[in-house]
Amino acid sequence: MRYIRWLFLIVAILEVISIIIVSHYIGGGWTLFLMVVSVFFGLSMLRNTGISGLFVALATINSGSKISLYQLLWPFRFIFAALLLISPGFFSDLIAAILLLPIKGKPLTKDSSNPFYSQFSANNDDIIEGEFTVDSSNQEPSTQQHSDQLPPK
């Protein structure tokens, strides 16, 4: 936990340095414009994600194909990248761009066995075989009773 403070301090220093370097090369106005555009994109990403991020994660789990941990965490990466885009500075924007890259990664499962996807196997343990017949000899033709139940013409 004590290293988190150092990490925040280092990231803040890198953000300030990135703003100074970018403003030196393209000017202060364009730097401010790029930062406002970055905040706009981050907010729109957060607004459009909503509950759909959860649905994407569940669909990825239920797809039954080989998935990687990187693909499984896509909604969380997307939200984290949006938060990084909202923060001022270009170092966080670079990290957000890396998080948004469509990298597949190694498959989470080996062969075709996916722990998140269960498919029924044909074990004959739960099958009960049998025969049945319909005996119509005990039924009497009841045309009289049937015609009594019909509405009058």
Tab-separated table of C-alpha atoms in Angstrom:
chain	number	residue	atom	x	y	z
A	1	MET	CA	0.000	0.000	0.000
A	2	ARG	CA	2.825	2.413	0.669
A	3	TYR	CA	4.049	2.088	-2.913
A	4	ILE	CA	0.753	3.375	-4.288
A	5	ARG	CA	1.586	6.887	-3.065
A	6	TRP	CA	4.902	6.721	-4.909
A	7	LEU	CA	3.149	5.446	-8.032
A	8	PHE	CA	0.667	8.339	-7.971
A	9	LEU	CA	3.491	10.811	-7.472
A	10	ILE	CA	5.491	9.382	-10.389
A	11	VAL	CA	2.418	9.375	-12.663
A	12	ALA	CA	1.609	12.985	-11.709
A	13	ILE	CA	5.169	14.049	-12.501
A	14	LEU	CA	5.047	12.214	-15.850
A	15	GLU	CA	1.727	13.927	-16.651
A	16	VAL	CA	3.167	17.384	-15.996
A	17	ILE	CA	6.289	16.588	-18.021
A	18	SER	CA	4.170	15.306	-20.931
A	19	ILE	CA	2.053	18.486	-20.910
A	20	ILE	CA	5.187	20.658	-20.925
A	21	ILE	CA	6.781	18.692	-23.774
A	22	VAL	CA	3.640	18.707	-25.934
A	23	SER	CA	3.031	22.430	-25.323
A	24	HIS	CA	6.640	23.137	-26.258
A	25	TYR	CA	6.241	21.381	-29.636
A	26	ILE	CA	2.713	22.371	-30.694
A	27	GLY	CA	1.891	25.387	-28.519
A	28	GLY	CA	-0.250	26.001	-25.465
A	29	GLY	CA	-3.553	26.520	-27.301
A	30	TRP	CA	-3.323	23.274	-29.228
A	31	THR	CA	-2.249	21.433	-26.073
A	32	LEU	CA	-5.321	22.721	-24.247
A	33	PHE	CA	-7.486	21.786	-27.238
A	34	LEU	CA	-6.106	18.225	-27.272
A	35	MET	CA	-6.712	17.890	-23.537
A	36	VAL	CA	-10.338	19.055	-23.898
A	37	VAL	CA	-10.877	16.615	-26.793
A	38	SER	CA	-9.386	13.837	-24.672
A	39	VAL	CA	-11.771	14.644	-21.804
A	40	PHE	CA	-14.707	14.709	-24.253
A	41	PHE	CA	-13.827	11.264	-25.630
A	42	GLY	CA	-13.354	9.845	-22.137
A	43	LEU	CA	-16.729	11.140	-20.981
A	44	SER	CA	-18.494	9.828	-24.071
A	45	MET	CA	-16.861	6.420	-23.589
A	46	LEU	CA	-18.046	6.280	-19.981
A	47	ARG	CA	-21.532	7.451	-20.902
A	48	ASN	CA	-21.942	4.864	-23.648
A	49	THR	CA	-20.494	1.941	-21.690
A	50	GLY	CA	-22.992	1.697	-18.841
A	51	ILE	CA	-24.480	-1.748	-18.256
A	52	SER	CA	-23.500	-2.867	-21.746
A	53	GLY	CA	-19.972	-3.522	-20.476
A	54	LEU	CA	-21.348	-6.187	-18.183
A	55	PHE	CA	-23.304	-7.730	-21.041
A	56	VAL	CA	-20.161	-7.863	-23.171
A	57	ALA	CA	-18.300	-9.677	-20.399
A	58	LEU	CA	-21.126	-12.193	-19.967
A	59	ALA	CA	-21.392	-12.764	-23.708
A	60	THR	CA	-17.653	-13.369	-23.857
A	61	ILE	CA	-17.906	-15.926	-21.081
A	62	ASN	CA	-20.900	-17.685	-22.641
A	63	SER	CA	-19.492	-17.730	-26.168
A	64	GLY	CA	-17.926	-21.136	-25.642
A	65	SER	CA	-14.876	-20.305	-27.689
A	66	LYS	CA	-11.332	-19.989	-26.480
A	67	ILE	CA	-11.043	-16.694	-24.658
A	68	SER	CA	-8.082	-15.019	-23.066
A	69	LEU	CA	-8.003	-13.193	-19.788
A	70	TYR	CA	-7.265	-9.997	-21.705
A	71	GLN	CA	-10.499	-10.428	-23.705
A	72	LEU	CA	-12.453	-11.290	-20.596
A	73	LEU	CA	-11.401	-8.067	-18.927
A	74	TRP	CA	-12.291	-5.913	-21.952
A	75	PRO	CA	-15.154	-3.975	-20.288
A	76	PHE	CA	-12.948	-3.131	-17.321
A	77	ARG	CA	-10.102	-2.085	-19.618
A	78	PHE	CA	-12.533	0.106	-21.543
A	79	ILE	CA	-13.775	1.870	-18.396
A	80	PHE	CA	-10.244	2.299	-17.053
A	81	ALA	CA	-9.110	3.723	-20.405
A	82	ALA	CA	-12.022	6.182	-20.339
A	83	LEU	CA	-11.011	7.333	-16.858
A	84	LEU	CA	-7.423	7.747	-18.025
A	85	LEU	CA	-8.592	9.842	-20.978
A	86	ILE	CA	-10.496	12.131	-18.608
A	87	SER	CA	-7.423	12.797	-16.498
A	88	PRO	CA	-5.315	15.697	-17.808
A	89	GLY	CA	-2.028	14.858	-19.419
A	90	PHE	CA	-0.690	12.828	-22.286
A	91	PHE	CA	1.028	10.031	-20.368
A	92	SER	CA	-2.370	8.729	-19.221
A	93	ASP	CA	-3.675	9.108	-22.788
A	94	LEU	CA	-0.834	6.901	-24.001
A	95	ILE	CA	-1.695	4.231	-21.425
A	96	ALA	CA	-5.380	4.504	-22.423
A	97	ALA	CA	-4.481	3.991	-26.077
A	98	ILE	CA	-2.491	0.881	-25.163
A	99	LEU	CA	-5.435	-0.464	-23.153
A	100	LEU	CA	-7.771	0.053	-26.109
A	101	LEU	CA	-5.619	-1.960	-28.522
A	102	PRO	CA	-7.364	-5.183	-29.619
A	103	ILE	CA	-4.727	-7.603	-28.344
A	104	LYS	CA	-5.990	-11.161	-28.072
A	105	GLY	CA	-3.442	-12.700	-25.727
A	106	LYS	CA	-2.993	-16.346	-24.897
A	107	PRO	CA	-6.131	-18.477	-24.626
A	108	LEU	CA	-7.475	-18.850	-21.133
A	109	THR	CA	-8.255	-22.526	-21.694
A	110	LYS	CA	-6.430	-25.412	-23.262
A	111	ASP	CA	-7.855	-27.408	-26.158
A	112	SER	CA	-11.625	-27.124	-26.273
A	113	SER	CA	-12.421	-27.314	-22.570
A	114	ASN	CA	-13.727	-23.967	-21.430
A	115	PRO	CA	-14.514	-23.701	-17.702
A	116	PHE	CA	-17.131	-21.033	-18.398
A	117	TYR	CA	-19.000	-23.037	-21.023
A	118	SER	CA	-20.725	-26.260	-20.155
A	119	GLN	CA	-22.148	-28.476	-22.802
A	120	PHE	CA	-24.222	-31.525	-22.042
A	121	SER	CA	-22.443	-34.740	-22.798
A	122	ALA	CA	-24.202	-37.845	-23.958
A	123	ASN	CA	-23.715	-39.994	-20.894
A	124	ASN	CA	-26.449	-42.588	-20.879
A	125	ASP	CA	-26.827	-42.280	-17.113
A	126	ASP	CA	-29.937	-40.111	-17.145
A	127	ILE	CA	-31.905	-41.851	-19.921
A	128	ILE	CA	-34.788	-44.145	-19.052
A	129	GLU	CA	-36.006	-46.261	-21.914
A	130	GLY	CA	-39.520	-47.574	-22.058
A	131	GLU	CA	-42.577	-48.137	-24.238
A	132	PHE	CA	-46.132	-47.015	-23.897
A	133	THR	CA	-49.335	-47.812	-25.734
A	134	VAL	CA	-52.653	-46.032	-25.866
A	135	ASP	CA	-55.537	-48.374	-25.125
A	136	SER	CA	-58.648	-47.050	-26.867
A	137	SER	CA	-60.839	-50.125	-26.213
A	138	ASN	CA	-61.992	-48.822	-22.814
A	139	GLN	CA	-63.425	-45.625	-24.258
A	140	GLU	CA	-67.038	-45.699	-25.414
A	141	PRO	CA	-68.114	-43.565	-28.299
A	142	SER	CA	-69.880	-40.695	-26.615
A	143	THR	CA	-71.292	-38.729	-29.481
A	144	GLN	CA	-74.354	-37.905	-27.383
A	145	GLN	CA	-72.258	-36.324	-24.620
A	146	HIS	CA	-70.103	-34.507	-27.138
A	147	SER	CA	-73.098	-32.989	-28.903
A	148	ASP	CA	-74.544	-31.833	-25.573
A	149	GLN	CA	-71.493	-29.719	-24.949
A	150	LEU	CA	-71.693	-27.920	-28.308
A	151	PRO	CA	-73.534	-24.614	-28.461
A	152	PRO	CA	-76.926	-24.649	-30.188
A	153	LYS	CA	-77.148	-23.711	-33.857
